Coordinates of C-alpha atoms in Angstrom, one line a residue:
X1 CA 12.7 -78.2 -62.1
X2 CA 14.0 -76.1 -65.0
X3 CA 17.5 -74.8 -65.5
X4 CA 18.7 -72.0 -63.3
X5 CA 16.5 -68.9 -63.7
X6 CA 17.6 -65.4 -64.9
X7 CA 20.0 -63.7 -62.6
X8 CA 17.5 -61.1 -61.3
X9 CA 15.3 -64.0 -60.1
X10 CA 18.3 -65.5 -58.3
X11 CA 19.2 -62.3 -56.7
X12 CA 15.9 -60.6 -56.1
X13 CA 13.1 -63.0 -56.9
X14 CA 11.7 -60.8 -59.6
X15 CA 12.4 -59.8 -63.2
X16 CA 11.4 -56.2 -62.4
X17 CA 14.1 -53.9 -63.6
X18 CA 16.0 -51.9 -61.0
X19 CA 18.5 -49.8 -62.8
X20 CA 21.3 -48.4 -60.6
X21 CA 20.9 -44.8 -59.5
X22 CA 22.5 -42.2 -61.7
X23 CA 25.3 -40.3 -59.9
X24 CA 25.1 -36.5 -60.2
X25 CA 28.4 -34.6 -59.7
X26 CA 29.4 -31.0 -59.1
X27 CA 33.1 -30.9 -58.1
X28 CA 33.4 -32.8 -54.8
X29 CA 29.6 -32.9 -54.4
X30 CA 27.8 -36.2 -55.4
X31 CA 24.2 -37.3 -55.2
X32 CA 22.4 -40.4 -56.4
X33 CA 19.3 -39.8 -58.5
X34 CA 16.8 -42.5 -57.8
X35 CA 13.2 -42.4 -59.1
X36 CA 13.3 -38.6 -59.2
X37 CA 14.6 -38.3 -55.7
X38 CA 18.1 -37.8 -54.2
X39 CA 20.0 -40.3 -52.0
X40 CA 23.4 -40.2 -50.3
X41 CA 24.2 -36.6 -50.8
X42 CA 28.0 -36.4 -50.2
X43 CA 30.8 -33.8 -50.2
X44 CA 34.2 -35.3 -50.7
X45 CA 32.8 -38.6 -49.6
X46 CA 31.2 -37.3 -46.4
X47 CA 27.5 -38.0 -46.3
X48 CA 25.6 -34.7 -45.7
X49 CA 22.0 -36.0 -45.9
X50 CA 20.8 -39.6 -46.5
X51 CA 17.9 -38.6 -48.8
X52 CA 15.6 -35.8 -50.0
X53 CA 12.4 -37.2 -51.5
X54 CA 9.0 -35.8 -52.7
X55 CA 6.6 -38.5 -51.4
X56 CA 3.0 -39.1 -52.3
X57 CA 1.2 -41.6 -50.1
X58 CA -2.3 -43.2 -50.2
X59 CA -4.7 -43.5 -47.3
X60 CA -3.0 -46.6 -46.0
X61 CA 0.5 -45.0 -45.9
X62 CA 1.4 -46.9 -49.1
X63 CA 3.8 -44.9 -51.3
X64 CA 2.9 -44.4 -55.0
X65 CA 5.7 -45.0 -57.5
X66 CA 5.7 -41.9 -59.6
X67 CA 5.7 -42.0 -63.4
X68 CA 8.4 -39.6 -64.5
X69 CA 8.6 -37.9 -68.0
X70 CA 10.5 -35.1 -69.7
X71 CA 13.6 -35.7 -67.6
X72 CA 16.4 -33.3 -68.6
X73 CA 19.8 -33.2 -67.0
X74 CA 22.6 -30.6 -67.4
X75 CA 25.9 -31.3 -65.8
X76 CA 29.0 -29.1 -65.7
X77 CA 32.1 -29.2 -63.7
X78 CA 30.8 -26.9 -61.0
X79 CA 27.1 -27.7 -61.0
X80 CA 24.2 -29.8 -62.2
X81 CA 20.6 -29.0 -63.0
X82 CA 17.7 -31.4 -63.7
X83 CA 14.0 -31.0 -64.2
X84 CA 11.2 -33.4 -64.8
X85 CA 7.4 -33.9 -64.7
X86 CA 5.8 -36.7 -62.7
X87 CA 2.4 -38.3 -62.0
X88 CA 1.5 -40.2 -58.9
X89 CA -1.8 -42.0 -58.2
X90 CA -4.0 -44.9 -59.2
X91 CA -7.2 -45.5 -61.2
X92 CA -9.2 -43.5 -58.6
X93 CA -7.0 -40.4 -58.2
X94 CA -4.1 -38.5 -59.7
X95 CA -1.6 -35.8 -58.7
X96 CA 1.0 -34.3 -61.0
X97 CA 4.2 -32.3 -60.1
X98 CA 7.1 -30.5 -61.6
X99 CA 10.5 -30.9 -60.0
X100 CA 13.7 -28.8 -60.2
X101 CA 17.0 -30.1 -58.6
X102 CA 20.2 -28.1 -58.6
X103 CA 23.6 -28.8 -57.0
X104 CA 26.8 -26.8 -56.9
X105 CA 30.4 -27.6 -56.2
X106 CA 30.3 -25.6 -52.9
X107 CA 28.0 -28.3 -51.5
X108 CA 24.7 -26.5 -51.9
X109 CA 21.6 -28.3 -53.2
X110 CA 18.1 -27.2 -53.9
X111 CA 15.1 -29.4 -54.6
X112 CA 11.9 -27.6 -55.6
X113 CA 8.5 -29.0 -56.4
X114 CA 5.2 -27.6 -57.6
X115 CA 2.3 -30.1 -57.4
X116 CA -1.3 -30.0 -58.4
X117 CA -4.1 -32.4 -57.7
X118 CA -5.8 -33.5 -61.0
X119 CA -8.7 -35.1 -59.1
X120 CA -9.8 -34.9 -55.5
X121 CA -6.8 -36.7 -53.9
X122 CA -7.1 -38.6 -50.6
X123 CA -3.7 -38.9 -48.9
X124 CA -2.0 -39.5 -45.6
X125 CA 1.0 -37.5 -46.6
X126 CA 2.1 -35.6 -49.7
X127 CA 5.2 -33.5 -49.6
X128 CA 9.0 -33.5 -48.9
X129 CA 10.7 -36.0 -46.7
X130 CA 14.3 -35.5 -45.6
X131 CA 16.4 -38.3 -44.1
X132 CA 19.4 -37.7 -41.8
X133 CA 21.8 -40.7 -41.4
X134 CA 22.2 -42.3 -38.0
X135 CA 25.9 -43.4 -38.0
X136 CA 28.0 -40.6 -36.7
X137 CA 24.8 -38.5 -36.0
X138 CA 22.9 -40.4 -33.3
X139 CA 23.2 -38.6 -30.0
X140 CA 25.1 -35.7 -31.6
X141 CA 24.2 -32.0 -31.4
X142 CA 21.9 -30.3 -33.8
X143 CA 20.7 -26.7 -34.0
X144 CA 17.0 -26.3 -34.7
X145 CA 15.4 -23.3 -36.3
X146 CA 11.7 -23.4 -35.6
X147 CA 9.0 -22.1 -38.0
X148 CA 8.7 -18.9 -36.0
X149 CA 12.4 -18.2 -36.3
X150 CA 13.5 -19.2 -32.8
X151 CA 16.7 -21.2 -32.4
X152 CA 17.2 -24.2 -30.1
X153 CA 20.3 -26.3 -29.5
X154 CA 19.5 -30.0 -28.8
X155 CA 20.6 -33.5 -29.8
X156 CA 19.6 -36.2 -32.2
X157 CA 18.1 -39.0 -30.1
X158 CA 20.4 -41.8 -28.9
X159 CA 17.7 -44.2 -27.6
X160 CA 14.9 -44.5 -30.2
X161 CA 12.4 -41.8 -29.5
X162 CA 8.8 -43.1 -29.5
X163 CA 7.3 -39.8 -30.7
X164 CA 8.6 -36.8 -32.5
X165 CA 11.9 -35.6 -31.1
X166 CA 11.8 -32.3 -32.9
X167 CA 8.7 -30.3 -34.1
X168 CA 7.7 -27.1 -35.7
X169 CA 10.8 -27.1 -37.9
X170 CA 12.2 -24.8 -40.6
X171 CA 15.9 -25.7 -40.6
X172 CA 18.3 -28.2 -39.0
X173 CA 22.1 -27.7 -38.7
X174 CA 24.4 -30.6 -37.7
X175 CA 28.1 -31.6 -38.0
X176 CA 28.5 -34.1 -40.8
X177 CA 32.2 -34.5 -40.0
X178 CA 34.8 -32.7 -37.9
X179 CA 35.0 -29.1 -39.3
X180 CA 32.0 -29.6 -41.7
X181 CA 28.5 -28.6 -40.9
X182 CA 25.4 -28.8 -43.1
X183 CA 22.2 -26.8 -42.8
X184 CA 18.9 -28.3 -44.2
X185 CA 16.2 -25.7 -44.8
X186 CA 12.6 -26.7 -45.6
X187 CA 10.1 -24.4 -47.1
X188 CA 6.4 -24.4 -48.0
X189 CA 4.9 -25.9 -44.9
X190 CA 5.7 -26.8 -41.2
X191 CA 7.9 -29.8 -40.8
X192 CA 8.5 -32.2 -37.9
X193 CA 10.8 -35.2 -37.2
X194 CA 10.4 -38.8 -36.3
X195 CA 13.0 -41.4 -35.4
X196 CA 12.8 -43.8 -38.2
X197 CA 14.8 -46.4 -36.4
X198 CA 11.4 -47.3 -34.9
X199 CA 10.6 -49.0 -38.2
X200 CA 14.2 -50.3 -39.0
X201 CA 15.0 -47.4 -41.2
X202 CA 18.6 -46.1 -40.8
X203 CA 17.6 -42.5 -40.5
X204 CA 15.9 -39.7 -38.8
X205 CA 13.0 -38.5 -41.0
X206 CA 11.8 -34.9 -41.2
X207 CA 8.5 -34.7 -43.0
X208 CA 5.8 -32.3 -44.0
X209 CA 2.4 -31.9 -42.4
X210 CA 2.4 -32.5 -38.6
X211 CA 0.7 -35.6 -37.4
X212 CA -1.5 -33.5 -35.1
X213 CA -3.5 -32.5 -38.2
X214 CA -6.2 -34.8 -39.4
X215 CA -5.3 -37.7 -41.7
X216 CA -6.1 -38.9 -44.2
X217 CA -6.9 -35.6 -45.8
X218 CA -8.1 -34.6 -49.3
X219 CA -6.3 -32.3 -51.7
X220 CA -9.1 -30.7 -53.7
X221 CA -9.1 -31.0 -57.4
X222 CA -6.8 -28.2 -58.8
X223 CA -5.2 -27.5 -55.4
X224 CA -1.5 -26.6 -55.7
X225 CA 1.4 -27.3 -53.4
X226 CA 4.8 -25.5 -53.5
X227 CA 7.6 -26.8 -51.4
X228 CA 11.4 -26.8 -51.4
X229 CA 14.4 -28.2 -49.5
X230 CA 17.8 -26.4 -49.6
X231 CA 21.1 -27.6 -48.3
X232 CA 24.2 -25.4 -47.6
X233 CA 27.5 -26.3 -45.9
X234 CA 30.0 -24.5 -43.8
X235 CA 33.6 -25.7 -43.4
X236 CA 35.8 -28.2 -45.2
X237 CA 35.4 -32.0 -45.6
X238 CA 38.3 -34.0 -44.1
X239 CA 40.7 -35.7 -46.5
X240 CA 39.6 -39.3 -47.4
X241 CA 41.5 -42.1 -45.8
X242 CA 43.4 -44.6 -48.0
X243 CA 41.3 -47.7 -48.7
X244 CA 42.8 -50.8 -47.2
X245 CA 42.0 -54.3 -48.2
X246 CA 38.8 -55.5 -46.5
X247 CA 39.6 -57.9 -43.6
X248 CA 37.4 -60.1 -41.4
X249 CA 38.9 -60.9 -38.0
X250 CA 37.7 -63.0 -35.0
X251 CA 38.0 -62.4 -31.3
X252 CA 38.9 -65.2 -28.9
X253 CA 36.7 -64.4 -25.9
X254 CA 33.0 -65.4 -26.3
X255 CA 30.4 -62.6 -26.2
X256 CA 27.4 -64.7 -25.1
X257 CA 25.8 -67.6 -27.1
X258 CA 24.0 -67.9 -30.4
X259 CA 20.2 -67.4 -29.6
X260 CA 17.6 -69.9 -30.6
X261 CA 15.9 -69.3 -33.9
X262 CA 12.3 -69.8 -34.9
X263 CA 9.7 -69.0 -37.5
X264 CA 6.0 -68.1 -37.7
X265 CA 3.2 -70.4 -38.6
X266 CA -0.4 -69.6 -39.6
X267 CA -3.1 -72.3 -39.6
X268 CA -3.4 -72.0 -43.4
X269 CA 0.2 -73.1 -43.8
X270 CA -0.1 -76.4 -41.9
X271 CA -1.1 -78.6 -44.9
X272 CA 2.0 -77.4 -46.8
X273 CA 4.4 -78.7 -44.2
X274 CA 3.8 -82.4 -45.0
X275 CA 7.1 -84.0 -46.1
X276 CA 9.3 -80.9 -45.8
X277 CA 13.0 -81.3 -44.7
X278 CA 13.6 -80.3 -41.1
X279 CA 15.0 -76.8 -40.9
X280 CA 16.5 -77.3 -37.4
X281 CA 14.5 -74.5 -35.8
X282 CA 14.3 -74.3 -32.0
X283 CA 10.7 -73.1 -32.0
X284 CA 7.7 -72.1 -34.1
X285 CA 5.4 -69.3 -33.2
X286 CA 1.8 -70.5 -33.8
X287 CA -0.4 -67.5 -34.6
X288 CA -4.0 -67.7 -33.4
X289 CA -6.6 -65.0 -34.1
X290 CA -10.3 -65.7 -33.8
X291 CA -11.1 -62.6 -35.9
X292 CA -9.4 -64.4 -38.8
X293 CA -11.6 -67.4 -38.4
X294 CA -9.1 -69.5 -36.4
X295 CA -10.6 -72.1 -34.1
X296 CA -9.4 -74.2 -31.2
X297 CA -8.8 -77.1 -33.5
X298 CA -6.1 -75.0 -35.2
X299 CA -4.2 -74.9 -31.9
X300 CA -3.7 -78.7 -32.0
X301 CA -2.9 -78.7 -35.7
X302 CA -0.2 -76.0 -35.4
X303 CA 1.3 -77.6 -32.4
X304 CA 1.6 -81.0 -34.1
X305 CA 3.0 -79.3 -37.3
X306 CA 5.7 -77.6 -35.2
X307 CA 6.6 -80.8 -33.4
X308 CA 6.8 -82.7 -36.8
X309 CA 9.8 -80.6 -37.9
X310 CA 11.5 -80.9 -34.5
X311 CA 10.6 -77.4 -33.2
X312 CA 9.0 -76.4 -29.9
X313 CA 5.6 -74.8 -30.4
X314 CA 5.0 -71.3 -29.0
X315 CA 1.5 -69.8 -28.9
X316 CA 0.9 -66.2 -30.1
X317 CA -2.8 -65.4 -29.5
X318 CA -4.9 -62.4 -30.2
X319 CA -7.7 -61.7 -27.7
X320 CA -10.6 -60.1 -29.5
X321 CA -12.9 -59.0 -26.7
X322 CA -12.3 -55.6 -25.0
X323 CA -14.8 -56.1 -22.2
X324 CA -15.0 -59.9 -21.7
X325 CA -11.3 -60.5 -22.2
X326 CA -11.0 -62.5 -19.0
X327 CA -13.5 -65.1 -20.1
X328 CA -11.9 -65.3 -23.6
X329 CA -8.4 -65.8 -22.1
X330 CA -9.8 -68.4 -19.7
X331 CA -11.5 -70.3 -22.6
X332 CA -8.3 -70.2 -24.6
X333 CA -6.4 -71.6 -21.6
X334 CA -8.9 -74.4 -21.2
X335 CA -8.6 -75.3 -24.9
X336 CA -4.8 -75.5 -24.7
X337 CA -5.0 -77.8 -21.7
X338 CA -7.5 -80.0 -23.5
X339 CA -4.8 -80.7 -26.2
X340 CA -2.1 -81.5 -23.6
X341 CA -0.6 -78.1 -22.9
X342 CA 1.9 -78.2 -25.8
X343 CA 2.8 -74.5 -25.5
X344 CA 5.4 -73.7 -22.8
X345 CA 5.7 -70.1 -24.1
X346 CA 2.5 -68.1 -24.6
X347 CA 2.3 -64.5 -25.9
X348 CA -1.0 -62.7 -25.8
X349 CA -2.2 -59.4 -27.2
X350 CA -5.4 -57.4 -27.1
X351 CA -6.8 -56.9 -30.7
X352 CA -6.7 -53.1 -30.4
X353 CA -2.9 -53.3 -30.0
X354 CA -2.6 -54.7 -33.5
X355 CA -3.2 -51.2 -34.8
X356 CA -1.2 -48.0 -34.5
X357 CA -2.1 -45.0 -32.4
X358 CA -0.2 -42.1 -33.8
X359 CA 1.3 -39.5 -31.4
X360 CA -1.4 -37.1 -30.3
X361 CA -4.3 -39.4 -31.3
X362 CA -6.6 -40.9 -28.6
X363 CA -5.9 -44.5 -27.6
X364 CA -8.8 -46.8 -28.6
X365 CA -10.6 -48.8 -25.9
X366 CA -8.5 -51.8 -24.8
X367 CA -8.3 -54.1 -21.8
X368 CA -6.3 -52.7 -18.8
X369 CA -2.8 -54.1 -19.3
X370 CA -2.3 -55.3 -15.7
X371 CA -5.7 -57.0 -15.5
X372 CA -5.2 -58.5 -18.9
X373 CA -2.0 -60.2 -18.0
X374 CA -3.2 -61.2 -14.5
X375 CA -6.0 -63.1 -16.3
X376 CA -3.4 -64.6 -18.6
X377 CA -1.4 -65.9 -15.5
X378 CA -4.4 -67.6 -14.2
X379 CA -5.3 -69.2 -17.5
X380 CA -1.8 -70.3 -18.3
X381 CA -0.1 -71.4 -15.1
X382 CA 3.6 -72.4 -15.4
X383 CA 4.2 -71.0 -18.9
X384 CA 6.7 -68.3 -19.9
X385 CA 4.3 -65.4 -20.5
X386 CA 5.2 -62.9 -23.2
X387 CA 3.7 -59.6 -24.0
X388 CA 4.5 -56.6 -26.1
X389 CA 3.4 -56.0 -29.6
X390 CA 2.7 -58.5 -32.5
X391 CA 3.2 -55.6 -34.9
X392 CA 6.2 -53.3 -35.1
X393 CA 8.7 -52.1 -32.5
X394 CA 7.2 -48.7 -32.9
X395 CA 4.0 -49.7 -31.1
X396 CA 6.0 -51.3 -28.3
X397 CA 8.0 -48.1 -27.9
X398 CA 4.8 -46.1 -27.7
X399 CA 2.9 -48.4 -25.4
X400 CA 5.2 -50.2 -23.0
X401 CA 3.8 -53.5 -21.5
X402 CA 3.6 -54.2 -17.8
X403 CA 7.0 -55.9 -17.6
X404 CA 6.6 -56.9 -13.9
X405 CA 3.9 -59.3 -15.0
X406 CA 5.8 -60.8 -17.9
X407 CA 8.6 -63.2 -18.5
X408 CA 9.4 -62.1 -22.1
X409 CA 8.9 -58.9 -24.1
X410 CA 8.2 -59.3 -27.8
X411 CA 7.9 -57.3 -31.0
X412 CA 8.3 -57.7 -34.7
X413 CA 9.7 -55.7 -37.6
X414 CA 9.4 -55.2 -41.3
X415 CA 12.1 -53.9 -43.7
X416 CA 9.8 -52.2 -46.2
X417 CA 7.5 -50.0 -44.3
X418 CA 8.7 -46.7 -45.7
X419 CA 10.6 -47.8 -48.9
X420 CA 10.6 -50.8 -51.2
X421 CA 14.0 -50.5 -52.9
X422 CA 16.8 -53.0 -52.4
X423 CA 19.2 -50.5 -50.9
X424 CA 16.9 -49.3 -48.2
X425 CA 16.3 -52.9 -47.1
X426 CA 19.9 -53.6 -46.6
X427 CA 20.7 -50.2 -45.2
X428 CA 18.0 -50.7 -42.6
X429 CA 20.1 -53.3 -40.8
X430 CA 22.1 -50.3 -39.4
X431 CA 19.2 -49.5 -37.2
X432 CA 19.0 -52.8 -35.4
X433 CA 21.7 -52.2 -32.7
X434 CA 19.7 -49.1 -31.6
X435 CA 16.5 -51.1 -31.7
X436 CA 18.0 -53.8 -29.5
X437 CA 19.3 -51.3 -27.0
X438 CA 16.0 -49.6 -26.8
X439 CA 14.1 -52.9 -26.5
X440 CA 16.4 -53.9 -23.6
X441 CA 15.6 -50.6 -21.9
X442 CA 11.9 -51.1 -22.3
X443 CA 12.2 -54.7 -21.0
X444 CA 13.8 -53.5 -17.8
X445 CA 15.9 -56.5 -17.3
X446 CA 13.5 -59.1 -18.7
X447 CA 14.6 -61.0 -21.8
X448 CA 13.2 -59.7 -25.2
X449 CA 12.5 -61.8 -28.2
X450 CA 12.1 -60.6 -31.8
X451 CA 9.8 -61.8 -34.5
X452 CA 8.4 -63.3 -36.6
X453 CA 10.1 -60.6 -38.7
X454 CA 10.7 -60.5 -42.5
X455 CA 11.5 -58.1 -45.4
X456 CA 7.8 -58.1 -46.2
X457 CA 5.0 -56.8 -43.9
X458 CA 3.3 -59.4 -41.7
X459 CA 0.4 -57.1 -40.7
X460 CA -0.3 -53.4 -41.3
X461 CA -0.8 -51.4 -38.1
X462 CA -1.3 -48.3 -40.2
X463 CA -4.0 -49.3 -42.6
X464 CA -6.3 -52.1 -43.7
X465 CA -3.7 -54.6 -44.8
X466 CA -0.2 -54.9 -46.3
X467 CA 0.2 -54.3 -50.0
X468 CA -0.8 -57.3 -52.1
X469 CA 1.7 -57.9 -54.8
X470 CA 0.3 -59.7 -57.8
X471 CA 2.9 -58.1 -60.1
X472 CA 5.8 -59.4 -58.1
X473 CA 7.4 -56.0 -57.8
X474 CA 9.5 -54.0 -55.3
X475 CA 7.3 -51.8 -53.2
X476 CA 6.9 -50.6 -49.7
X477 CA 4.6 -52.6 -47.3
X478 CA 4.6 -55.7 -49.5
X479 CA 2.9 -58.7 -48.0
X480 CA 4.6 -61.1 -50.4
X481 CA 8.0 -59.5 -51.2
X482 CA 10.0 -61.1 -54.0
X483 CA 13.4 -60.4 -52.4
X484 CA 12.6 -63.0 -49.7
X485 CA 13.0 -65.7 -52.3
X486 CA 16.3 -64.5 -53.6
X487 CA 19.9 -64.3 -52.4
X488 CA 19.2 -60.7 -51.1
X489 CA 16.7 -62.3 -48.7
X490 CA 19.2 -64.8 -47.4
X491 CA 21.9 -62.1 -46.9
X492 CA 19.5 -59.8 -45.2
X493 CA 18.4 -62.6 -42.8
X494 CA 21.9 -63.4 -41.8
X495 CA 22.5 -59.7 -41.0
X496 CA 19.2 -59.4 -39.1
X497 CA 20.1 -62.4 -36.9
X498 CA 23.7 -61.4 -36.3
X499 CA 22.8 -57.8 -35.3
X500 CA 20.0 -58.8 -32.9
X501 CA 22.3 -61.6 -31.5
X502 CA 24.9 -58.9 -30.8
X503 CA 22.1 -56.8 -29.2
X504 CA 21.2 -59.4 -26.7
X505 CA 17.9 -60.9 -28.1
X506 CA 16.9 -64.0 -26.2
X507 CA 15.4 -65.6 -29.3
X508 CA 14.8 -64.5 -32.9
X509 CA 12.0 -65.7 -35.2
X510 CA 12.1 -65.0 -39.0
X511 CA 9.2 -64.9 -41.3
X512 CA 7.1 -68.1 -41.6
X513 CA 7.4 -71.7 -42.7
X514 CA 5.4 -71.9 -45.9
X515 CA 3.8 -68.5 -46.4
X516 CA 5.0 -65.2 -48.1
X517 CA 8.2 -65.2 -46.0
X518 CA 8.6 -69.0 -45.9
X519 CA 11.5 -71.4 -46.1
X520 CA 9.8 -73.9 -48.5
X521 CA 8.3 -73.0 -51.8
X522 CA 4.6 -74.0 -52.0
X523 CA 1.8 -73.0 -54.4
X524 CA 0.6 -69.5 -53.7
X525 CA -1.8 -67.0 -55.2
X526 CA 1.1 -64.8 -56.2
X527 CA 4.0 -65.3 -58.7
X528 CA 7.1 -67.2 -57.6
X529 CA 9.2 -67.4 -60.7
X530 CA 11.3 -70.6 -61.0
X531 CA 9.8 -72.0 -57.8
X532 CA 6.3 -72.2 -59.3
X533 CA 7.6 -74.8 -61.7
X534 CA 8.6 -77.4 -59.1
X535 CA 8.8 -76.0 -55.5
X536 CA 12.1 -76.3 -53.7
X537 CA 13.9 -74.4 -51.0
X538 CA 14.4 -70.7 -50.9
X539 CA 18.1 -69.6 -50.2
X540 CA 17.0 -68.4 -46.7
X541 CA 16.3 -72.0 -45.8
X542 CA 20.1 -72.7 -45.8
X543 CA 20.8 -69.7 -43.6
X544 CA 18.2 -70.5 -41.1
X545 CA 19.2 -74.2 -41.0
X546 CA 22.9 -73.4 -40.7
X547 CA 22.5 -70.7 -38.0
X548 CA 20.0 -72.9 -36.1
X549 CA 22.7 -75.5 -35.8
X550 CA 24.8 -73.0 -33.7
X551 CA 22.0 -72.6 -31.1
X552 CA 23.5 -72.1 -27.6
X553 CA 27.1 -72.3 -28.9
X554 CA 29.6 -69.6 -27.7
X555 CA 29.3 -66.6 -30.0
X556 CA 32.6 -64.9 -31.0
X557 CA 33.1 -61.2 -31.8
X558 CA 33.7 -60.5 -35.4
X559 CA 35.4 -57.4 -36.9
X560 CA 34.4 -56.9 -40.5
X561 CA 33.9 -54.2 -43.2
X562 CA 30.4 -52.6 -43.4
X563 CA 29.9 -54.2 -46.8
X564 CA 29.3 -57.6 -45.2
X565 CA 27.2 -59.2 -42.4
X566 CA 28.8 -61.8 -40.1
X567 CA 28.2 -64.2 -37.3
X568 CA 30.7 -66.6 -35.7
X569 CA 30.6 -69.3 -33.1
X570 CA 33.0 -71.8 -31.5
X571 CA 31.9 -75.3 -32.3
X572 CA 33.9 -77.7 -30.2
X573 CA 37.6 -77.0 -30.7
X574 CA 36.9 -75.3 -34.0
X575 CA 35.3 -72.1 -35.4
X576 CA 32.4 -71.5 -37.7
X577 CA 31.9 -68.1 -39.5
X578 CA 29.0 -67.1 -41.6
X579 CA 29.5 -64.2 -44.0
X580 CA 27.0 -62.4 -46.3
X581 CA 27.6 -59.8 -49.0
X582 CA 25.1 -57.1 -48.2
X583 CA 25.8 -55.4 -51.6
X584 CA 25.0 -56.1 -55.2
X585 CA 28.7 -55.8 -56.1
X586 CA 31.4 -58.5 -56.2
X587 CA 33.8 -58.4 -53.2
X588 CA 37.1 -59.9 -52.2
X589 CA 37.8 -60.2 -48.5
X590 CA 40.6 -61.6 -46.4
X591 CA 39.6 -64.0 -43.6
X592 CA 41.5 -65.6 -40.7
X593 CA 43.9 -68.3 -41.8
X594 CA 42.4 -70.7 -39.3
X595 CA 39.4 -71.1 -41.6
X596 CA 40.3 -73.8 -44.1
X597 CA 36.9 -75.0 -45.4
X598 CA 34.2 -73.0 -47.2
X599 CA 30.7 -73.5 -48.6
X600 CA 29.1 -71.0 -50.9
X601 CA 25.4 -70.0 -51.5
X602 CA 25.4 -67.7 -54.5
X603 CA 24.0 -67.1 -57.9
X604 CA 26.0 -70.0 -59.4
X605 CA 24.8 -72.5 -56.8
X606 CA 21.2 -71.2 -56.6
X607 CA 19.6 -74.0 -58.6
X608 CA 21.5 -76.7 -56.8
X609 CA 20.6 -75.2 -53.4
X610 CA 16.9 -75.0 -54.3
X611 CA 16.8 -78.8 -54.5
X612 CA 19.2 -79.9 -51.8
X613 CA 18.5 -79.4 -48.2
X614 CA 22.1 -80.4 -47.4
X615 CA 23.6 -78.0 -49.9
X616 CA 26.0 -76.2 -47.5
X617 CA 27.5 -79.6 -46.5
X618 CA 27.7 -81.0 -50.1
X619 CA 29.2 -77.7 -51.4
X620 CA 32.0 -77.6 -48.8
X621 CA 35.5 -77.5 -50.2
X622 CA 39.0 -76.5 -49.1
X623 CA 40.0 -72.9 -48.6
X624 CA 43.8 -72.4 -48.9
X625 CA 44.3 -68.7 -49.8
X626 CA 42.8 -66.9 -46.8
X627 CA 41.0 -64.8 -49.2
X628 CA 37.3 -65.3 -50.3
X629 CA 35.4 -64.0 -53.4
X630 CA 31.8 -63.1 -52.8
X631 CA 29.3 -62.5 -55.6
X632 CA 26.3 -60.2 -55.1
X633 CA 24.4 -61.1 -51.9
X634 CA 26.4 -64.3 -51.6
X635 CA 26.4 -66.2 -48.3
X636 CA 29.5 -68.2 -47.1
X637 CA 30.0 -70.7 -44.4
X638 CA 33.7 -71.0 -43.3
X639 CA 35.0 -73.5 -40.9
X640 CA 38.4 -74.3 -39.3
X641 CA 40.3 -74.4 -36.1

């Protein structure tokens, strides 16, 4: 294997440039300019709105990356003004638009766009999207002005809403901080809101063009759109608190145990598992789908592959037939018994449930849920029977399974459904506590399990397939996302597991073993810089192996700054704490004095870790200062007690 790769490869798995957003300022007003859109609009440090974006999507809900030109920015002490021209599309279709963004020191912001289709343009959505944050907003009051001018006082959803919590919108007014309210006015079309926590986004999204209208739809060649979003504030932002040194502290009383961890396995991955180091996983979810050419022999091969790395095989099977589902389930049960009944946990899903049914759309023909799982009980006696959705939590939230007939409720997630940038991926971790609480409510007292989940998209419920990524870039709906192979992927994984562990998940499965979200680098038909030269272990391997070793140990509460992710457990008479830097900036953090040994997985140790399955043990050294230094997206294991 060659010397350590370039820093972007170590952090993000790609050399694609991702310049930091430009900060626009007008007095106490700040906003981040990112790819022509606005993020984190703040007044005196208080977040008013999470984002305002003009979005152009294709027919599969993929988001085009606009090509921006003629960008001009004027900044003065009490205001900023910028304009640009942009083109979105592909080889088959094109849309151009002109944008004007202005901000003033009084907190007001306007974002105006005039767009024109240069060809007939097929799209699922083209227009403004506004994101409200969830922290400090979830469950709080909001005043709604509807498109007809009527006013309504309501609340942002607390539990994740499966459909649109607010519709027919013109303006929304909410309290961003005590004594400071913000009004967001949307012009040019009728807007409605969805709860983006459904898709692990840390926001409520207000978007243009109601879902009750047909989609995809075509903008005729030459057709024009004119839309605008305007913000205004009332009141005064509270004084900022003094910044204290970041501190991590541990509680003494356990809050449950560390759940078992697993990974997914597709039949195509089985040959790549020969000779790999054992990752210590508790289970492997063996995916079986006859529509993808899987046969009964694949059941045996996957079960043996899972056992070969010391993991219990679980079966996740798609039932294709809508009318003869009973016979298909019975035949699958017979095939499993013929190979010795290796699966003690079996999850089944009708094939129609792999696809989304948007609110207001008719549900496609599917087996009756009760009869479906009654047939499963007969075909698989004595197993833990799981049901739910093999796609995203959204689909589970919209179509609840018959929990009385099930032992486990299951769903998966992706971090890149709506956005493909690094910040959105890490920010989305904020949505997981709400998702866990909502999943527990749906489960109605039954355990729920999560995964296989990853940064990238496992399957696309909203279109034909996830986005292929031959260019190894950042984009929404990636099937093979480069960040998974970098330190960002390892830090994100630790945050995902810790937050769902806190939320009560009975088991958590991440990605796969040797596929696009794998633990081991294997030859693929997409670029894997550095790893294509000699294989090796992705950084996430060490996180999964380390956290798997904590399975069933008492989990300790951790208080920590929001710039890190953390999970702690009591191991014998000692304590083990895992920390991840969820940012791209260096951090110094004070940790409990009882922790006196530390292992580091960071950019400096990336190459060594890629070739050493026991890196976290070999890298362990003394910690004497009670203060740790963390590079971008670094992961630390600390021990003591």
